Amino acid sequence: MREVSVYKKRLKLVKGKGVYVWDDKGNKYLDAIAGIGVAILGHANEELAEAINEQMRKLVVAGPMFEHEEKDEFFEELSHFVNFEYAFMGNSGTEAVEAALKFARLYTGRKEIIAMTNAFHGRTFGSLSATWKPKYRQGFEPLVPGFKHIPFNNVEAAKEAITKETAAVILEPIQGEGGIVPAKEEFVKTLRDLTEDVGALLIVDEVQSAFRTGKFLAIEHYGVEPDIVTMGKGLANGVPIGLTLTNFDVPRGKHGSTFGGNPLACKAAAATLRILRRERLIEKAKEKSITVEGEKVVMTRGKGLMIGIVLKESAGKYVQALQDKGLLVGTAGNRVIRLLPPLIITKEQMLWVKETIEGVLNENQ
């Protein structure tokens, strides 16, 4: 049997420790993409592994109709960072977005969802309908009706689009797949004002941006309180999880998830948050950011350890060259090198990342 060919494979990884991974040939790499932003505590964290192993011997599965102390532990840790009243747990970021979209329609009784150009919210049908790029959508139409896109960071377009027919506006505070592009403060505050004026909800997608910007949620930089927040990726440092936060309840039976909120994922998430809080890794992220310079670089953008290096040409061709130097990176669009390293990375290691990227760019003049 073979895996379907939706992913182009680069390496066969066999182990990891901290910010490093090794392939099946014994080569060592600094992992600056971390499973697309998942391994926020790095690889093979011993405290997390111990918590997971202990839980495996105790209780792995409890259906969503049962309570368990691991969920209580997770909610207690989560309460140190956010102040939402309700939480729904799934298994991935795209599931968290699906729940948010359903909850918004249910709560408002409206159908229209407004998303942004260059947005990425996932690949299941609802989240894909909010995702903008045609390459992700083609072949799957017709998608869910009722979605429309407006230009990102365009205040006037938002004023024209948001009406009393709008159920929700969904926004990434920093567009990830769209090129690591931060939202402008005026734009975010306008969205909040407009949605409140017409009785619509503001959904903030923090699946990629949570933890990385010096704040638990990137939206905190804007002084705006959203109605719904979605999270996933690094929340349990590699154990699949999704989280949808709201300040309103959802009637029984209107949504569900067989594996959502299982004891293993809750234990992993609680341990992850506890380590983040104790080690102050979120606050330290902003101190470790880098700016890459050179003739081929247009700019470096993002916040903290969510970094996009915008080039004058295609970024894809440099991924292999960086890998040959022992550095794993990603891309975000055609001309952006994407860095989402573990939060445990040191300033010295980030300096090496900067120097390695600049060196490769200079070598390929």
XYZ file of C-alpha atoms in Angstrom:
365
model
C 0.000 0.000 0.000
C 1.144 3.540 -0.753
C 0.135 6.916 0.607
C -1.894 9.095 -1.748
C 0.295 11.608 -3.558
C -1.059 14.857 -2.127
C 2.299 15.702 -0.526
C 5.700 16.014 -2.119
C 8.126 14.242 0.200
C 11.462 15.847 1.104
C 13.027 13.611 3.739
C 12.389 10.473 5.747
C 12.663 11.609 9.348
C 13.445 9.043 12.028
C 13.848 11.001 15.274
C 13.914 14.442 16.845
C 15.184 16.141 19.974
C 14.599 19.749 20.873
C 14.839 21.922 17.763
C 16.635 19.212 15.761
C 15.526 16.235 13.677
C 17.487 13.460 11.967
C 16.803 11.628 8.717
C 17.283 7.942 7.905
C 20.816 8.663 6.657
C 21.908 10.193 9.951
C 21.832 13.818 8.773
C 20.900 16.427 11.402
C 18.666 19.427 10.690
C 17.480 22.438 12.637
C 13.715 22.242 12.232
C 12.506 25.803 11.658
C 9.100 24.738 10.330
C 8.237 22.310 13.163
C 5.479 20.370 11.438
C 4.003 23.611 10.052
C 4.073 25.276 13.443
C 3.065 22.267 15.534
C 6.123 21.376 17.647
C 6.131 24.545 19.752
C 7.996 22.747 22.561
C 10.300 21.049 20.097
C 10.660 17.320 19.585
C 10.682 14.590 22.243
C 10.003 16.887 25.178
C 10.557 14.634 28.175
C 7.965 16.201 30.480
C 5.307 16.003 27.797
C 6.279 12.442 26.874
C 5.971 11.398 30.500
C 2.521 12.961 30.774
C 1.353 11.227 27.587
C 2.811 7.849 28.606
C 1.163 8.060 32.002
C -2.161 8.890 30.382
C -1.854 6.009 27.910
C -1.718 3.626 30.864
C -4.668 5.292 32.578
C -7.426 6.345 30.173
C -7.108 7.155 26.462
C -10.699 7.451 25.294
C -13.854 8.745 26.914
C -16.698 9.651 24.595
C -17.793 13.294 24.562
C -20.835 12.388 26.668
C -18.533 11.735 29.654
C -16.584 14.063 31.915
C -12.988 13.339 32.911
C -10.383 15.039 35.045
C -7.951 15.551 32.138
C -10.418 17.908 30.493
C -10.775 19.792 33.773
C -6.986 20.040 33.956
C -6.788 21.393 30.401
C -9.503 23.983 30.997
C -7.754 25.087 34.185
C -4.491 25.660 32.298
C -6.333 27.358 29.449
C -7.984 29.762 31.890
C -4.570 31.268 32.652
C -4.451 32.555 29.069
C -8.005 33.272 27.881
C -11.335 34.250 29.390
C -13.915 32.586 27.152
C -16.924 30.924 28.741
C -17.327 27.932 26.426
C -14.991 25.601 24.564
C -15.607 22.920 21.941
C -12.823 20.427 21.298
C -12.097 18.689 18.008
C -9.039 17.153 16.401
C -7.554 19.736 14.051
C -7.541 23.362 13.021
C -9.882 22.832 10.114
C -12.381 21.115 12.442
C -12.154 24.075 14.800
C -13.021 26.384 11.895
C -15.897 24.132 10.794
C -17.342 24.345 14.297
C -16.929 28.129 14.351
C -18.758 28.543 11.049
C -21.611 26.279 12.143
C -21.902 28.009 15.508
C -22.015 31.433 13.842
C -24.845 30.447 11.536
C -26.722 28.790 14.366
C -26.315 31.709 16.762
C -27.220 34.486 14.312
C -29.737 32.627 12.142
C -27.945 34.094 9.122
C -26.071 32.397 6.280
C -23.459 34.827 4.943
C -19.813 34.366 5.925
C -17.240 36.976 4.890
C -13.601 35.905 4.562
C -10.494 37.582 3.176
C -8.502 37.358 -0.012
C -5.393 35.182 0.492
C -7.002 33.599 3.563
C -6.364 29.984 4.488
C -8.713 28.323 6.972
C -8.422 24.630 6.112
C -9.376 22.030 3.529
C -12.687 20.528 4.656
C -15.716 21.860 2.827
C -16.722 24.678 5.159
C -13.202 25.881 5.908
C -12.270 25.433 2.243
C -15.168 27.709 1.314
C -13.542 30.397 3.481
C -10.108 29.671 2.005
C -9.333 31.936 -0.914
C -6.669 30.535 -3.244
C -8.105 28.823 -6.339
C -5.461 26.064 -6.220
C -7.034 24.713 -3.033
C -10.613 25.102 -4.263
C -10.393 23.858 -7.841
C -11.852 20.427 -8.392
C -14.072 20.584 -5.318
C -16.757 23.029 -6.425
C -19.528 23.652 -5.731
C -18.406 24.561 -2.229
C -20.665 25.645 0.637
C -22.875 28.552 -0.490
C -23.016 31.845 1.346
C -19.310 32.682 1.429
C -17.691 35.748 -0.076
C -14.224 37.272 0.071
C -13.157 40.877 0.494
C -9.668 42.376 0.095
C -7.544 41.852 3.197
C -6.732 45.091 5.041
C -9.207 47.097 2.934
C -11.382 49.139 5.277
C -13.692 50.514 2.595
C -14.397 47.051 1.192
C -15.312 45.860 4.680
C -17.721 48.752 5.148
C -19.481 47.890 1.893
C -19.616 44.139 2.491
C -20.725 43.741 6.107
C -24.495 44.066 6.469
C -27.382 42.728 8.518
C -27.276 39.655 6.265
C -23.812 38.777 7.573
C -23.550 35.942 10.084
C -19.808 36.290 10.670
C -16.519 37.672 9.445
C -13.549 35.305 9.724
C -10.050 36.726 10.001
C -6.473 35.589 10.496
C -4.667 38.262 12.560
C -1.589 37.244 10.605
C -2.260 35.473 7.342
C -0.132 32.336 7.338
C -0.446 30.589 4.001
C -1.148 34.010 2.494
C 2.454 35.081 3.096
C 2.817 35.913 6.835
C 0.958 39.208 6.436
C -0.225 40.957 9.622
C -3.621 42.614 9.649
C -3.570 46.386 10.041
C -4.880 47.750 13.322
C -7.427 50.010 11.661
C -8.775 47.098 9.636
C -9.203 44.802 12.651
C -10.902 47.474 14.725
C -13.184 48.362 11.810
C -14.233 44.712 11.482
C -15.025 44.590 15.184
C -17.070 47.801 15.055
C -18.956 46.803 11.918
C -19.846 43.314 13.110
C -21.093 44.668 16.428
C -23.176 47.295 14.635
C -25.036 44.731 12.487
C -25.210 41.881 15.001
C -22.683 39.675 13.207
C -19.882 37.700 14.853
C -16.141 38.156 14.509
C -14.278 34.840 14.193
C -10.528 34.989 14.675
C -8.537 32.061 13.272
C -5.495 31.565 15.513
C -4.660 28.039 14.329
C -1.232 29.159 13.116
C -0.681 32.445 14.941
C -1.382 31.429 18.545
C 1.603 31.375 20.938
C 4.109 32.744 18.409
C 3.807 36.515 18.485
C 4.648 37.335 22.104
C 0.986 36.975 23.116
C -1.097 33.855 23.650
C -3.349 35.030 20.806
C -2.168 37.360 18.063
C -5.462 39.259 18.255
C -4.364 40.535 21.680
C -1.977 42.927 19.921
C -5.011 44.769 18.549
C -6.982 45.279 21.753
C -10.014 43.623 20.158
C -12.190 40.899 21.675
C -13.559 38.436 19.102
C -16.729 36.376 19.491
C -15.135 33.086 18.444
C -11.500 31.937 18.362
C -10.201 28.812 16.632
C -6.998 27.025 17.605
C -5.120 23.829 16.747
C -1.581 23.012 15.588
C 0.785 23.470 18.552
C -1.842 23.395 21.299
C -0.863 19.841 22.272
C 2.620 19.867 20.679
C 1.866 17.181 18.118
C -1.088 15.305 19.548
C -4.033 16.089 17.229
C -6.356 18.679 18.717
C -8.700 21.491 17.726
C -10.337 24.118 19.894
C -13.216 26.515 19.284
C -13.762 29.153 21.965
C -16.983 31.160 22.322
C -18.918 33.209 24.854
C -22.227 31.536 23.981
C -23.490 27.994 24.407
C -24.564 25.635 21.611
C -27.706 23.497 21.991
C -27.200 19.818 22.719
C -26.847 17.620 19.643
C -26.106 20.433 17.195
C -22.447 19.489 16.764
C -20.121 16.745 17.910
C -16.803 14.946 17.585
C -16.096 11.307 18.489
C -12.475 11.932 19.472
C -12.770 15.589 20.459
C -11.702 16.303 24.016
C -10.363 12.801 24.622
C -8.240 12.331 27.772
C -4.980 11.829 25.887
C -5.274 15.054 23.885
C -6.425 16.972 26.961
C -3.485 15.699 29.004
C -1.039 16.641 26.250
C -2.580 20.094 25.852
C -2.594 20.731 29.614
C 1.074 19.745 29.848
C 1.956 21.906 26.845
C 0.248 24.975 28.296
C 1.784 24.380 31.699
C 5.288 24.319 30.210
C 4.613 27.397 28.100
C 3.415 29.280 31.165
C 6.171 28.137 33.507
C 9.002 28.806 31.068
C 7.430 32.052 29.776
C 8.066 30.814 26.239
C 5.300 32.905 24.710
C 6.645 36.171 26.088
C 10.190 35.241 25.057
C 9.180 34.587 21.441
C 9.292 38.272 20.500
C 12.888 38.498 21.771
C 14.064 35.795 19.375
C 12.701 37.179 16.128
C 15.103 37.870 13.263
C 15.284 40.101 10.212
C 16.878 38.590 7.115
C 18.619 41.011 4.773
C 20.180 40.859 1.333
C 19.800 41.901 -2.289
C 17.161 39.243 -2.917
C 15.089 40.154 0.144
C 12.176 42.571 -0.143
C 11.323 42.523 3.575
C 10.935 40.371 6.664
C 7.447 40.465 8.164
C 5.387 38.838 10.877
C 5.655 38.921 14.659
C 7.833 37.029 17.107
C 8.477 33.510 15.838
C 5.961 33.664 12.997
C 8.260 34.995 10.292
C 7.960 35.490 6.550
C 10.980 36.413 4.438
C 9.690 38.011 1.253
C 11.957 37.514 -1.750
C 12.115 39.159 -5.149
C 11.817 35.732 -6.779
C 10.427 32.280 -6.087
C 11.205 31.024 -2.593
C 10.657 27.376 -3.435
C 14.010 26.876 -5.108
C 15.843 27.823 -1.920
C 14.123 25.219 0.263
C 16.382 22.413 -0.972
C 19.508 24.564 -0.742
C 18.692 25.379 2.883
C 17.975 21.730 3.597
C 21.424 20.860 2.229
C 22.830 23.274 4.824
C 20.944 21.538 7.632
C 17.982 23.927 7.897
C 14.341 22.967 7.338
C 11.986 25.786 6.334
C 8.647 26.153 4.609
C 7.103 28.541 2.125
C 4.005 30.734 2.272
C 2.964 31.569 -1.233
C 5.357 31.836 -4.149
C 7.943 34.308 -2.818
C 7.956 33.848 0.967
C 10.201 31.651 3.086
C 8.179 30.713 6.167
C 9.728 30.165 9.601
C 7.656 28.635 12.423
C 10.358 27.277 14.744
C 9.784 25.722 18.166
C 9.419 28.322 20.902
C 12.283 26.676 22.797
C 14.753 27.809 20.140
C 17.530 30.054 21.472
C 18.622 33.467 20.236
C 21.903 31.897 19.113
C 20.092 29.256 17.091
C 17.894 31.901 15.485
C 21.014 33.880 14.606
C 22.356 30.758 12.893
C 19.059 30.479 10.993
C 19.419 34.094 9.841
C 23.051 33.652 8.781
C 22.310 30.388 6.976
C 19.441 31.896 4.970
C 21.462 34.987 4.072
C 24.386 32.785 3.074
C 22.270 30.608 0.783
C 20.639 33.640 -0.813
C 24.059 35.211 -1.420
C 25.490 31.983 -2.822
C 22.802 31.825 -5.480
C 23.259 35.260 -7.045
